[in-house]
Amino acid sequence: MSGIYWGISAIDLLGQLDRMDRSEIVSFIKKCHDTTTGGFAPSIGHDAHLLYTLSAVQILAILDVLEEVDTESTVRFISGLQNEDGSFSGDKWGEIDTRFSFCAVACLALLKRLDAVNLDKAVDFVMKCQNVDGGFGTRPGSESHAGQIYCCLGLLSITGQLHRVNGDLLGWWLCERQLPSGGLNGRPEKLPDVCYSWWVLASLTMLGRLHWINATKMNVFIMATQDSETGGFTDRPGDMVDLYHTLFGLAGLSLLGESGLKPINPVFCMPQYVLDKLALSVQIMAV
């Protein structure tokens, strides 16, 4: 399911969505719908999970067929995964992670059913996951990580609570992720990876501080990860390409204003026009 989301989003950013077989994609998504729980699975015959429920809803939104979702059953699935402390489990097995908090809130926003969960508690849990360096982890006390920061800022953006974040402190931590190559890592002492062209740049965009990084060097690094034969992108120059890094490479370039790519929404990682159609707006922090 996530692979389809990465591919659909990437090809739409390139203005080539008509190349995809929409009916075949929708058919697959329906087969991944767990009619018992209301959630969506990563593939046919697997358990439903919040990660893939969001991917399914995002795909259907991009294809402009959200009516294909049984909204009420999906909303029940999501709301049933919120815990007493405001956190969300990813599925019935109970793992807790701020990624799942974002997936739940983003999915409900797309379905226009944010009323189905306790948003105040969801925000409070996310804020408990913030560290002294300004970053956020998977759970309270966990290490700051750029991917988790994106998820937490995304939730705060959707709920209009970005003012609870110290933009300068967190912006500094995020900018420190840029290495001499121009690429970004997800936490200190790690190698650069093109996927952080999304997690970090989107976070800086939400904070109103995208201009704090060296965009020219960032662009050079991302383009160096594109394979000249296949056209796909990889994590870093010389490695194998995949859909995941292709989407996030293109998404990063879109945030940097690359010509030839559609503008992308920094919260939902979907082409901005899709959110405009749904009349969904997100909060962006002023500098």
XYZ file of C-alpha atoms in Angstrom:
287
model
C 0.000 0.000 0.000
C 2.776 2.416 0.875
C 4.555 1.545 -2.374
C 1.487 2.589 -4.325
C 1.272 5.832 -2.346
C 4.937 6.630 -3.039
C 4.525 5.877 -6.744
C 1.209 7.711 -7.172
C 2.452 10.804 -5.349
C 5.733 10.888 -7.277
C 4.147 10.536 -10.687
C 1.514 13.151 -9.829
C 4.238 15.625 -8.816
C 5.679 15.022 -12.277
C 2.310 15.731 -13.914
C 1.995 12.185 -15.274
C -0.848 10.739 -13.179
C -2.798 9.719 -16.300
C -0.217 6.998 -16.923
C -1.566 5.046 -13.951
C -4.426 2.519 -14.106
C -6.784 4.097 -11.597
C -9.372 1.309 -11.597
C -6.724 -1.333 -10.911
C -5.326 0.690 -8.008
C -8.752 1.286 -6.464
C -9.553 -2.416 -6.830
C -6.377 -3.341 -4.918
C -7.157 -0.861 -2.155
C -10.649 -2.293 -1.727
C -9.190 -5.787 -1.403
C -6.936 -4.483 1.395
C -9.875 -3.044 3.312
C -10.578 -4.997 6.487
C -14.358 -4.888 6.649
C -14.273 -6.157 10.234
C -12.136 -3.344 11.662
C -12.569 -0.660 8.994
C -8.821 -0.188 8.534
C -6.573 -0.929 5.570
C -3.798 -3.502 5.333
C -0.434 -3.195 3.557
C -1.438 -5.975 1.172
C -4.210 -8.491 0.607
C -4.648 -10.891 3.519
C -2.675 -8.862 6.065
C -3.805 -7.075 9.238
C -5.060 -3.490 9.113
C -2.706 -0.790 10.425
C -2.794 2.995 10.769
C 0.236 3.440 8.480
C -1.499 1.758 5.552
C -4.887 3.246 6.354
C -3.369 6.693 5.840
C -1.645 5.572 2.631
C -4.936 4.185 1.284
C -6.837 7.388 2.070
C -4.049 9.517 0.553
C -4.109 7.478 -2.656
C -7.876 7.742 -2.962
C -7.686 11.491 -2.327
C -5.074 11.943 -5.049
C -7.212 9.889 -7.452
C -10.228 12.010 -6.413
C -12.275 8.974 -5.371
C -12.488 9.396 -1.591
C -16.107 8.299 -1.814
C -14.729 4.786 -2.275
C -13.892 4.805 1.459
C -16.460 3.554 3.965
C -15.782 6.639 6.043
C -17.639 5.612 9.174
C -15.933 2.228 9.514
C -12.512 3.768 8.872
C -13.161 6.491 11.436
C -14.203 3.855 13.992
C -10.962 1.957 13.321
C -8.862 5.051 13.901
C -10.701 6.344 16.948
C -10.607 2.881 18.513
C -6.803 3.004 18.501
C -6.500 6.127 20.657
C -5.293 5.375 24.162
C -6.231 7.064 27.429
C -3.052 9.190 27.424
C -3.870 10.538 23.957
C -1.366 8.353 22.081
C -2.354 6.007 19.273
C -1.520 2.350 18.800
C -0.701 1.389 15.230
C -2.981 -1.630 15.277
C -4.643 -4.121 17.593
C -1.235 -5.332 18.854
C -0.701 -2.067 20.726
C 2.639 -0.583 19.606
C 2.733 3.162 20.387
C 4.664 5.663 18.271
C 4.209 9.337 17.392
C 4.133 8.244 13.745
C 0.797 6.637 14.503
C -0.482 9.818 16.139
C 0.247 11.684 12.909
C -1.284 8.957 10.740
C -4.481 9.012 12.766
C -4.905 12.785 12.746
C -3.858 13.223 9.099
C -6.257 10.509 7.989
C -9.145 11.997 9.951
C -8.345 15.441 8.528
C -8.554 14.082 4.975
C -11.858 12.407 5.844
C -13.015 15.606 7.596
C -13.707 13.768 10.839
C -11.268 15.266 13.342
C -14.157 15.341 15.779
C -13.891 11.563 16.194
C -10.890 11.628 18.577
C -9.709 13.630 21.569
C -7.409 16.126 19.874
C -6.421 17.856 23.108
C -5.080 14.601 24.522
C -3.402 13.762 21.194
C -1.561 17.105 21.255
C -0.624 16.726 24.926
C 0.925 13.310 24.268
C 2.974 14.654 21.358
C 4.255 17.518 23.504
C 5.385 15.002 26.138
C 7.596 13.477 23.425
C 9.547 16.722 22.954
C 13.147 16.777 24.185
C 15.382 19.510 25.570
C 17.034 19.898 22.139
C 13.654 20.908 20.698
C 13.182 17.657 18.794
C 10.658 14.859 19.202
C 10.972 11.108 19.643
C 8.740 8.075 19.214
C 7.546 8.236 22.824
C 8.341 10.303 25.930
C 12.080 10.072 26.649
C 12.994 8.712 23.205
C 15.795 10.213 21.094
C 14.999 13.112 18.775
C 14.718 12.019 15.164
C 13.896 14.023 12.034
C 11.177 11.597 10.930
C 9.433 11.837 14.284
C 9.814 15.623 14.260
C 7.985 15.763 10.931
C 5.173 13.605 12.313
C 4.794 15.641 15.488
C 4.936 18.988 13.692
C 2.436 17.676 11.150
C -0.017 16.806 13.911
C 0.505 20.186 15.567
C 0.067 21.933 12.226
C -3.222 20.164 11.488
C -4.543 20.918 14.981
C -3.380 24.553 14.968
C -0.957 24.039 17.856
C 2.410 24.902 16.298
C 2.731 27.834 18.709
C 3.623 25.300 21.409
C 6.977 24.663 19.692
C 10.138 26.767 20.024
C 10.722 27.354 16.314
C 14.239 28.741 16.701
C 15.482 25.886 18.892
C 13.976 23.156 16.726
C 14.929 24.948 13.510
C 18.551 25.033 14.684
C 18.506 21.270 15.411
C 17.066 20.550 11.979
C 19.578 22.763 10.163
C 22.410 20.957 11.955
C 21.353 17.881 9.969
C 22.913 19.331 6.787
C 26.323 17.824 6.060
C 29.210 19.088 3.880
C 27.824 17.080 0.941
C 24.651 19.171 1.119
C 22.602 16.150 2.138
C 20.711 15.749 5.386
C 20.779 13.087 8.060
C 18.052 12.175 10.526
C 20.090 12.524 13.710
C 23.665 13.369 14.708
C 26.580 11.281 13.401
C 24.521 9.499 10.705
C 25.106 9.424 6.949
C 23.054 11.678 4.667
C 19.947 10.123 3.143
C 17.757 11.665 0.471
C 14.564 10.777 2.370
C 15.503 13.467 4.892
C 15.165 15.913 2.040
C 11.515 15.472 2.952
C 11.442 14.921 6.721
C 13.778 17.841 7.461
C 12.764 20.274 4.722
C 9.051 19.742 5.346
C 9.601 20.343 9.056
C 11.541 23.538 8.356
C 8.758 24.641 6.005
C 6.150 24.151 8.743
C 8.384 26.170 11.061
C 8.769 28.945 8.468
C 12.526 28.383 8.416
C 13.229 26.574 5.155
C 15.611 29.366 4.189
C 17.884 28.384 7.078
C 19.493 25.559 5.082
C 21.765 25.836 2.041
C 19.243 25.134 -0.713
C 21.843 25.126 -3.506
C 23.933 22.381 -1.884
C 20.758 20.504 -0.970
C 19.625 20.530 -4.593
C 23.016 19.262 -5.772
C 22.903 16.340 -3.310
C 19.382 15.291 -4.281
C 20.155 15.391 -8.011
C 23.302 13.324 -7.416
C 21.093 10.500 -6.109
C 19.139 10.180 -9.370
C 20.084 7.191 -11.513
C 20.691 8.229 -15.124
C 19.456 4.899 -16.525
C 16.233 4.284 -14.578
C 15.382 7.850 -13.593
C 14.744 6.823 -9.990
C 16.355 8.219 -6.844
C 18.292 6.423 -4.129
C 19.262 7.149 -0.528
C 22.729 8.407 -1.476
C 24.823 8.449 -4.662
C 25.812 4.995 -5.927
C 23.107 2.930 -4.211
C 20.071 1.185 -5.714
C 16.994 3.234 -6.529
C 13.558 2.635 -5.013
C 10.107 4.240 -4.947
C 10.475 5.474 -1.369
C 13.543 7.598 -2.046
C 12.237 8.623 -5.461
C 9.160 10.214 -3.917
C 11.031 11.936 -1.099
C 13.752 13.169 -3.430
C 11.126 14.718 -5.700
C 9.185 16.021 -2.699
C 12.300 17.752 -1.385
C 12.949 19.297 -4.785
C 9.355 20.513 -4.907
C 9.764 22.235 -1.543
C 12.889 23.897 -2.915
C 10.860 25.241 -5.848
C 12.210 22.975 -8.598
C 10.582 23.831 -11.929
C 8.664 21.034 -13.614
C 7.275 19.690 -10.329
C 3.887 20.471 -8.830
C 3.922 22.258 -5.457
C 3.688 19.838 -2.536
C 1.910 20.260 0.778
C 4.513 20.133 3.592
C 2.203 18.375 6.053
C 0.466 15.679 4.021
C 3.211 14.986 1.438
C 0.644 15.225 -1.332
C 0.391 17.635 -4.267
C -1.019 20.913 -2.943
C -3.872 20.991 -5.458
C -5.348 17.852 -3.827
C -5.604 19.644 -0.479
C -7.022 22.710 -2.225
C -9.791 20.545 -3.717
C -10.584 19.223 -0.257
C -10.468 22.785 1.133
C -7.928 21.673 3.763
C -5.501 24.220 5.145
C -2.626 23.723 7.568
C -0.843 26.019 9.987
C 2.637 27.270 9.066
C 4.670 29.088 11.715
C 5.770 32.649 11.040
C 9.494 33.396 11.404
